[in-house]
């Protein structure tokens, strides 16, 4: 019997789908890395979200491993080179969290522009700071989207409906229909940085995008600009971002992702002009259910293709 080890919390529907296909499922959300190395040997499939790291040691210990399933997008917690060397198939569900992340990004932009988090905090301290919270509107402003893939495009669609003008930057050619649909203008990074009122990052974390937003690029942004990051923490140099926010090179930021998670001791936690969320981009019921069920379906169909289940 094919055996699957599920290492992170996933929607119940996915476990049912796997079991209904005749797979023995062992559900161990919260398993430690040492336990994982000790136990992985007896499994054909391992399922993770973002927490569990599938390192080369885990892959070496997974002697029977044929499929690594990631319920979600980023594969940065999986040693892809090690998996490839062993011929292990890696499956993920990048389409599942698109809406969830895009809606969070728009919410974060509004939260920074209207100082919602600060207002909430001050009111709970018993204050009524009506005249200290003058905000700005999104309508009529320029939104720069860095990385015009699935999530970047969805953010652009929503922002367009709010009345923002969209500038997009990507390293691949974006089809004309996509640009028309979102009313976006493709520009180079310099122009995007200098003309945008809001900038949102939607690139994967790669050697090229690590610290892509560094001191020099932060200094090129408008003084009143706001930057939002719900991609991967290390895309921004957080030290430089702290100085930019502290010294007023830019007006504000919103971060869902951090170079180190949780960002214990980060100086960004001290600033009022930054809104922080604990990597909740994909944390909606809808996105989690979709990620889990899509992944389970993909695992079942791959195992059928491999003729390991009927
Ligand atoms: P995607 O692959 O659909 O789009 C990424 C785009 O970035 C592509 O068009 C690609 O060409 C472009 N790109 C790559 N390198 C680039 C570079 N150096 N400069 C400019 N553009 C570049 O990915 P997606 O599904 O839209 O996801 C985007 C990001 O969101 C990823 O980092 C992913 O890990 C992250 N994400 C975060 C959460 C969260 O919880 N906050 C959830 C899901 C995804």
Short mmCIF file of C-alpha atoms and ligand atoms in Angstrom, two decimals:
data_model
loop_
_atom_site.label_atom_id
_atom_site.label_comp_id
_atom_site.label_asym_id
_atom_site.label_seq_id
_atom_site.Cartn_x
_atom_site.Cartn_y
_atom_site.Cartn_z
CA UNK A 1 0.00 0.00 0.00
CA UNK A 2 1.20 3.50 -0.88
CA UNK A 3 1.91 5.51 2.27
CA UNK A 4 1.76 9.31 2.63
CA UNK A 5 3.14 11.35 5.52
CA UNK A 6 1.44 14.72 6.00
CA UNK A 7 3.75 16.99 7.98
CA UNK A 8 1.87 20.30 8.24
CA UNK A 9 -1.77 21.19 8.98
CA UNK A 10 -3.78 20.70 5.80
CA UNK A 11 -7.52 20.81 5.15
CA UNK A 12 -9.32 17.60 6.12
CA UNK A 13 -10.77 17.31 2.60
CA UNK A 14 -7.31 16.50 1.23
CA UNK A 15 -6.76 13.63 3.69
CA UNK A 16 -10.14 12.19 2.69
CA UNK A 17 -9.26 12.45 -1.01
CA UNK A 18 -5.98 10.59 -0.47
CA UNK A 19 -7.57 7.90 1.70
CA UNK A 20 -10.43 7.42 -0.78
CA UNK A 21 -7.82 6.70 -3.44
CA UNK A 22 -6.51 3.82 -1.30
CA UNK A 23 -3.49 5.61 0.16
CA UNK A 24 -2.55 5.10 3.81
CA UNK A 25 -2.26 8.58 5.30
CA UNK A 26 -0.30 9.35 8.46
CA UNK A 27 -1.18 12.84 9.68
CA UNK A 28 1.65 14.38 11.73
CA UNK A 29 1.25 18.20 11.69
CA UNK A 30 3.97 19.67 13.85
CA UNK A 31 6.47 16.82 13.33
CA UNK A 32 10.03 17.98 14.14
CA UNK A 33 12.87 17.75 11.62
CA UNK A 34 14.61 15.02 13.66
CA UNK A 35 11.40 12.96 13.86
CA UNK A 36 10.88 13.48 10.14
CA UNK A 37 14.34 12.13 9.29
CA UNK A 38 13.67 9.15 11.57
CA UNK A 39 10.27 8.32 10.08
CA UNK A 40 10.36 9.33 6.41
CA UNK A 41 11.99 6.03 5.34
CA UNK A 42 8.67 4.18 5.22
CA UNK A 43 6.77 6.67 3.04
CA UNK A 44 6.23 7.04 -0.72
CA UNK A 45 4.73 10.53 -0.46
CA UNK A 46 5.41 13.47 1.83
CA UNK A 47 3.06 16.45 2.04
CA UNK A 48 4.12 19.82 3.47
CA UNK A 49 3.09 23.45 3.57
CA UNK A 50 5.71 26.12 4.32
CA UNK A 51 6.84 25.03 7.79
CA UNK A 52 8.48 21.66 7.19
CA UNK A 53 11.83 21.78 5.42
CA UNK A 54 12.52 18.97 2.99
CA UNK A 55 16.29 19.16 3.11
CA UNK A 56 18.77 16.88 1.35
CA UNK A 57 19.08 14.90 4.64
CA UNK A 58 15.31 14.28 4.64
CA UNK A 59 15.47 13.23 0.98
CA UNK A 60 18.43 10.90 1.68
CA UNK A 61 16.49 9.31 4.55
CA UNK A 62 13.36 8.99 2.38
CA UNK A 63 14.49 5.83 0.64
CA UNK A 64 11.01 5.03 -0.76
CA UNK A 65 10.07 8.64 -1.54
CA UNK A 66 8.50 9.24 -4.95
CA UNK A 67 6.49 12.43 -4.51
CA UNK A 68 6.97 15.60 -2.47
CA UNK A 69 3.76 17.63 -2.34
CA UNK A 70 3.71 21.27 -1.28
CA UNK A 71 0.23 22.67 -0.55
CA UNK A 72 0.88 26.23 -1.70
CA UNK A 73 3.28 28.15 -3.92
CA UNK A 74 6.88 28.67 -2.80
CA UNK A 75 9.24 25.72 -3.11
CA UNK A 76 12.02 27.40 -1.13
CA UNK A 77 11.52 24.91 1.75
CA UNK A 78 12.34 21.99 -0.55
CA UNK A 79 15.81 21.07 -1.79
CA UNK A 80 14.80 20.79 -5.43
CA UNK A 81 18.25 19.78 -6.67
CA UNK A 82 18.38 16.85 -4.22
CA UNK A 83 14.85 15.79 -5.24
CA UNK A 84 15.78 15.93 -8.92
CA UNK A 85 18.92 13.85 -8.39
CA UNK A 86 16.75 11.12 -6.87
CA UNK A 87 14.04 11.47 -9.56
CA UNK A 88 11.45 12.48 -6.97
CA UNK A 89 8.47 14.38 -8.38
CA UNK A 90 7.69 17.72 -6.72
CA UNK A 91 4.09 18.95 -6.93
CA UNK A 92 2.65 22.27 -5.72
CA UNK A 93 -0.48 24.41 -6.14
CA UNK A 94 0.62 27.91 -7.10
CA UNK A 95 -2.84 28.95 -8.30
CA UNK A 96 -4.51 28.32 -4.91
CA UNK A 97 -3.46 31.39 -2.88
CA UNK A 98 -3.69 34.00 -5.65
CA UNK A 99 -6.91 35.71 -4.52
CA UNK A 100 -6.06 35.45 -0.84
CA UNK A 101 -2.66 37.14 -1.25
CA UNK A 102 -3.96 39.77 -3.66
CA UNK A 103 -6.80 40.76 -1.32
CA UNK A 104 -4.40 40.96 1.63
CA UNK A 105 -2.08 43.22 -0.38
CA UNK A 106 -4.90 45.62 -1.23
CA UNK A 107 -5.99 45.55 2.41
CA UNK A 108 -2.43 46.36 3.51
CA UNK A 109 -2.18 49.26 1.08
CA UNK A 110 -5.38 50.74 2.48
CA UNK A 111 -4.24 49.99 6.05
CA UNK A 112 -1.04 52.01 5.50
CA UNK A 113 -2.71 54.80 3.52
CA UNK A 114 -5.46 55.28 6.13
CA UNK A 115 -3.34 54.36 9.19
CA UNK A 116 -5.93 51.76 10.21
CA UNK A 117 -3.66 49.70 12.46
CA UNK A 118 -2.37 52.80 14.26
CA UNK A 119 -5.93 54.16 14.69
CA UNK A 120 -7.04 50.86 16.17
CA UNK A 121 -4.10 50.78 18.57
CA UNK A 122 -4.59 54.39 19.74
CA UNK A 123 -8.34 53.91 20.27
CA UNK A 124 -7.72 50.84 22.37
CA UNK A 125 -5.38 53.02 24.47
CA UNK A 126 -8.43 55.23 25.14
CA UNK A 127 -7.52 57.97 22.63
CA UNK A 128 -9.61 59.67 19.95
CA UNK A 129 -6.94 60.83 17.51
CA UNK A 130 -9.27 62.05 14.75
CA UNK A 131 -7.04 64.93 13.65
CA UNK A 132 -3.73 63.06 13.79
CA UNK A 133 -4.61 60.44 11.22
CA UNK A 134 -4.87 62.31 7.94
CA UNK A 135 -4.57 59.68 5.24
CA UNK A 136 -4.26 59.40 1.47
CA UNK A 137 -6.48 57.72 -1.10
CA UNK A 138 -5.53 54.93 -3.47
CA UNK A 139 -7.80 56.15 -6.23
CA UNK A 140 -5.87 58.16 -8.82
CA UNK A 141 -2.48 56.94 -7.55
CA UNK A 142 0.14 54.93 -9.41
CA UNK A 143 0.68 51.31 -8.34
CA UNK A 144 3.96 49.69 -9.38
CA UNK A 145 3.79 45.90 -9.50
CA UNK A 146 7.18 44.15 -9.47
CA UNK A 147 6.70 40.60 -10.77
CA UNK A 148 3.63 40.48 -13.01
CA UNK A 149 2.74 36.81 -12.52
CA UNK A 150 -0.36 35.26 -11.04
CA UNK A 151 -0.60 37.32 -7.86
CA UNK A 152 0.79 40.55 -9.33
CA UNK A 153 -1.87 40.50 -12.05
CA UNK A 154 -4.70 39.84 -9.60
CA UNK A 155 -3.54 42.74 -7.41
CA UNK A 156 -3.51 44.92 -10.54
CA UNK A 157 -7.08 43.92 -11.42
CA UNK A 158 -8.40 44.86 -7.98
CA UNK A 159 -6.32 48.05 -7.83
CA UNK A 160 -7.59 49.06 -11.26
CA UNK A 161 -11.16 48.78 -9.99
CA UNK A 162 -10.23 51.13 -7.13
CA UNK A 163 -9.03 53.66 -9.72
CA UNK A 164 -5.25 53.17 -9.55
CA UNK A 165 -2.99 53.42 -12.59
CA UNK A 166 -0.81 50.32 -13.00
CA UNK A 167 2.89 50.13 -13.91
CA UNK A 168 4.31 46.62 -14.20
CA UNK A 169 7.85 45.28 -14.27
CA UNK A 170 8.85 41.68 -15.01
CA UNK A 171 11.77 39.84 -16.57
CA UNK A 172 9.57 37.90 -18.96
CA UNK A 173 7.46 39.22 -21.82
CA UNK A 174 3.96 39.86 -20.57
CA UNK A 175 1.32 39.07 -23.22
CA UNK A 176 -0.44 42.12 -24.64
CA UNK A 177 -3.89 40.73 -23.66
CA UNK A 178 -2.80 40.55 -20.02
CA UNK A 179 -1.62 44.16 -20.09
CA UNK A 180 -4.87 45.24 -21.73
CA UNK A 181 -6.98 43.32 -19.25
CA UNK A 182 -5.32 45.05 -16.29
CA UNK A 183 -4.73 48.34 -18.13
CA UNK A 184 -1.08 48.04 -17.10
CA UNK A 185 1.92 49.74 -18.68
CA UNK A 186 5.08 47.67 -18.84
CA UNK A 187 8.07 49.76 -17.72
CA UNK A 188 11.66 49.25 -16.59
CA UNK A 189 12.44 48.99 -12.89
CA UNK A 190 13.91 52.50 -12.64
CA UNK A 191 10.77 54.11 -14.01
CA UNK A 192 8.53 51.98 -11.80
CA UNK A 193 10.52 52.97 -8.70
CA UNK A 194 10.53 56.68 -9.46
CA UNK A 195 6.89 57.05 -10.61
CA UNK A 196 4.92 54.79 -8.27
CA UNK A 197 3.01 55.99 -5.21
CA UNK A 198 2.58 52.39 -4.05
CA UNK A 199 4.91 49.50 -4.92
CA UNK A 200 4.05 45.85 -4.37
CA UNK A 201 6.45 42.92 -4.74
CA UNK A 202 5.38 39.63 -6.34
CA UNK A 203 8.61 37.98 -7.44
CA UNK A 204 9.88 34.58 -6.26
CA UNK A 205 12.95 34.51 -4.03
CA UNK A 206 15.95 33.73 -6.26
CA UNK A 207 19.60 34.75 -6.35
CA UNK A 208 18.51 37.67 -8.57
CA UNK A 209 15.69 38.87 -6.34
CA UNK A 210 17.42 38.52 -2.96
CA UNK A 211 17.73 42.12 -1.67
CA UNK A 212 16.39 43.36 -5.01
CA UNK A 213 14.94 46.27 -2.99
CA UNK A 214 18.15 47.61 -1.49
CA UNK A 215 19.19 51.03 -0.23
CA UNK A 216 19.89 52.40 -3.69
CA UNK A 217 16.45 51.38 -4.99
CA UNK A 218 14.62 52.58 -1.88
CA UNK A 219 16.29 55.96 -2.34
CA UNK A 220 15.00 56.08 -5.92
CA UNK A 221 11.38 55.78 -4.77
CA UNK A 222 9.16 58.84 -4.27
CA UNK A 223 9.39 60.38 -0.78
CA UNK A 224 5.71 59.80 -0.12
CA UNK A 225 5.71 56.25 -1.51
CA UNK A 226 4.57 53.09 0.26
CA UNK A 227 6.06 49.63 -0.32
CA UNK A 228 4.21 46.36 0.31
CA UNK A 229 5.87 42.96 0.49
CA UNK A 230 3.82 39.77 0.52
CA UNK A 231 6.31 37.78 -1.59
CA UNK A 232 9.36 36.63 0.37
CA UNK A 233 11.06 38.59 3.14
CA UNK A 234 14.58 38.54 1.71
CA UNK A 235 13.47 40.35 -1.46
CA UNK A 236 13.83 43.53 0.65
CA UNK A 237 16.97 44.46 2.55
CA UNK A 238 15.22 45.02 5.90
CA UNK A 239 18.08 47.06 7.38
CA UNK A 240 17.85 49.49 4.47
CA UNK A 241 14.03 49.52 4.71
CA UNK A 242 14.25 50.41 8.40
CA UNK A 243 16.49 53.40 7.61
CA UNK A 244 14.22 54.43 4.73
CA UNK A 245 11.16 54.45 7.00
CA UNK A 246 12.93 56.02 9.96
CA UNK A 247 14.61 58.76 7.94
CA UNK A 248 11.57 59.39 5.73
CA UNK A 249 12.99 58.43 2.29
CA UNK A 250 9.62 56.72 1.88
CA UNK A 251 6.34 57.21 3.77
CA UNK A 252 5.33 53.71 4.78
CA UNK A 253 5.47 49.98 4.35
CA UNK A 254 3.42 46.87 4.91
CA UNK A 255 5.07 43.50 5.31
CA UNK A 256 3.57 40.03 5.42
CA UNK A 257 6.93 38.27 5.04
CA UNK A 258 10.30 38.73 6.74
CA UNK A 259 13.94 37.81 6.28
CA UNK A 260 13.63 35.83 9.48
CA UNK A 261 10.22 34.53 10.56
CA UNK A 262 9.11 35.41 13.15
CA UNK A 263 11.14 38.67 13.01
CA UNK A 264 12.10 38.55 16.69
CA UNK A 265 13.94 41.73 17.74
CA UNK A 266 13.49 43.43 14.35
CA UNK A 267 13.67 47.21 14.56
CA UNK A 268 10.76 47.35 12.09
CA UNK A 269 8.48 46.36 14.99
CA UNK A 270 9.15 49.77 16.58
CA UNK A 271 7.86 51.90 13.70
CA UNK A 272 4.36 53.38 13.40
CA UNK A 273 4.55 53.78 9.62
CA UNK A 274 4.82 50.04 8.97
CA UNK A 275 1.94 47.56 9.16
CA UNK A 276 2.95 43.97 9.85
CA UNK A 277 1.13 40.67 9.40
CA UNK A 278 2.59 37.24 10.29
CA UNK A 279 2.85 35.65 6.80
CA UNK A 280 -0.92 35.26 6.47
CA UNK A 281 -1.11 35.88 2.71
CA UNK A 282 -2.49 32.44 1.94
CA UNK A 283 -4.31 31.99 5.26
CA UNK A 284 -7.91 32.04 4.12
CA UNK A 285 -10.29 29.11 4.40
CA UNK A 286 -10.83 29.20 0.67
CA UNK A 287 -7.13 29.21 -0.25
CA UNK A 288 -6.21 26.48 2.22
CA UNK A 289 -9.00 24.20 1.08
CA UNK A 290 -8.17 24.79 -2.58
CA UNK A 291 -4.44 24.19 -2.03
CA UNK A 292 -5.03 20.97 -0.11
CA UNK A 293 -7.62 19.49 -2.47
CA UNK A 294 -5.74 20.46 -5.64
CA UNK A 295 -2.57 18.93 -4.23
CA UNK A 296 -4.34 15.72 -3.18
CA UNK A 297 -5.85 15.40 -6.68
CA UNK A 298 -2.45 15.95 -8.27
CA UNK A 299 -0.81 13.36 -6.02
CA UNK A 300 -3.52 10.79 -6.80
CA UNK A 301 -3.28 11.36 -10.53
CA UNK A 302 0.54 11.19 -10.47
CA UNK A 303 0.44 7.92 -8.47
CA UNK A 304 -2.04 6.53 -11.04
CA UNK A 305 0.28 7.61 -13.85
CA UNK A 306 3.10 5.77 -12.03
CA UNK A 307 0.72 2.77 -11.73
CA UNK A 308 1.22 2.66 -7.98
CA UNK A 309 -2.51 2.92 -7.27
CA UNK A 310 -5.54 1.83 -9.26
P1 LIG B 1 4.43 33.70 -10.38
O1 LIG B 1 5.50 32.75 -10.73
O2 LIG B 1 3.08 33.53 -10.99
O3 LIG B 1 4.93 35.19 -10.71
C1 LIG B 1 6.20 35.66 -10.37
C2 LIG B 1 6.63 36.62 -11.46
O4 LIG B 1 7.87 37.20 -11.06
C3 LIG B 1 6.85 35.94 -12.83
O5 LIG B 1 6.12 36.60 -13.83
C4 LIG B 1 8.36 36.07 -13.02
O6 LIG B 1 8.74 36.21 -14.38
C5 LIG B 1 8.66 37.32 -12.23
N1 LIG B 1 10.08 37.45 -11.87
C6 LIG B 1 10.95 36.46 -11.51
N2 LIG B 1 12.17 36.99 -11.28
C7 LIG B 1 12.04 38.33 -11.48
C8 LIG B 1 12.96 39.42 -11.39
N3 LIG B 1 14.25 39.23 -11.06
N4 LIG B 1 12.50 40.65 -11.69
C9 LIG B 1 11.20 40.85 -12.05
N5 LIG B 1 10.30 39.87 -12.15
C10 LIG B 1 10.72 38.63 -11.86
O7 LIG B 1 4.33 33.71 -8.78
P2 LIG B 1 3.09 34.12 -7.87
O8 LIG B 1 2.23 32.92 -7.68
O9 LIG B 1 2.49 35.37 -8.39
O10 LIG B 1 3.83 34.37 -6.48
C11 LIG B 1 4.65 35.52 -6.29
C12 LIG B 1 5.33 35.49 -4.93
O11 LIG B 1 4.37 35.43 -3.89
C13 LIG B 1 6.29 34.32 -4.68
O12 LIG B 1 7.44 34.82 -4.00
C14 LIG B 1 5.55 33.46 -3.69
O13 LIG B 1 6.43 32.69 -2.91
C15 LIG B 1 4.84 34.53 -2.89
N6 LIG B 1 3.68 34.06 -2.14
C16 LIG B 1 3.49 34.56 -0.88
C17 LIG B 1 2.41 34.13 -0.12
C18 LIG B 1 2.17 34.71 1.25
O14 LIG B 1 1.62 34.01 2.10
N7 LIG B 1 2.50 35.95 1.53
C19 LIG B 1 1.53 33.18 -0.64
C20 LIG B 1 1.72 32.72 -1.95
C21 LIG B 1 2.81 33.17 -2.69
#
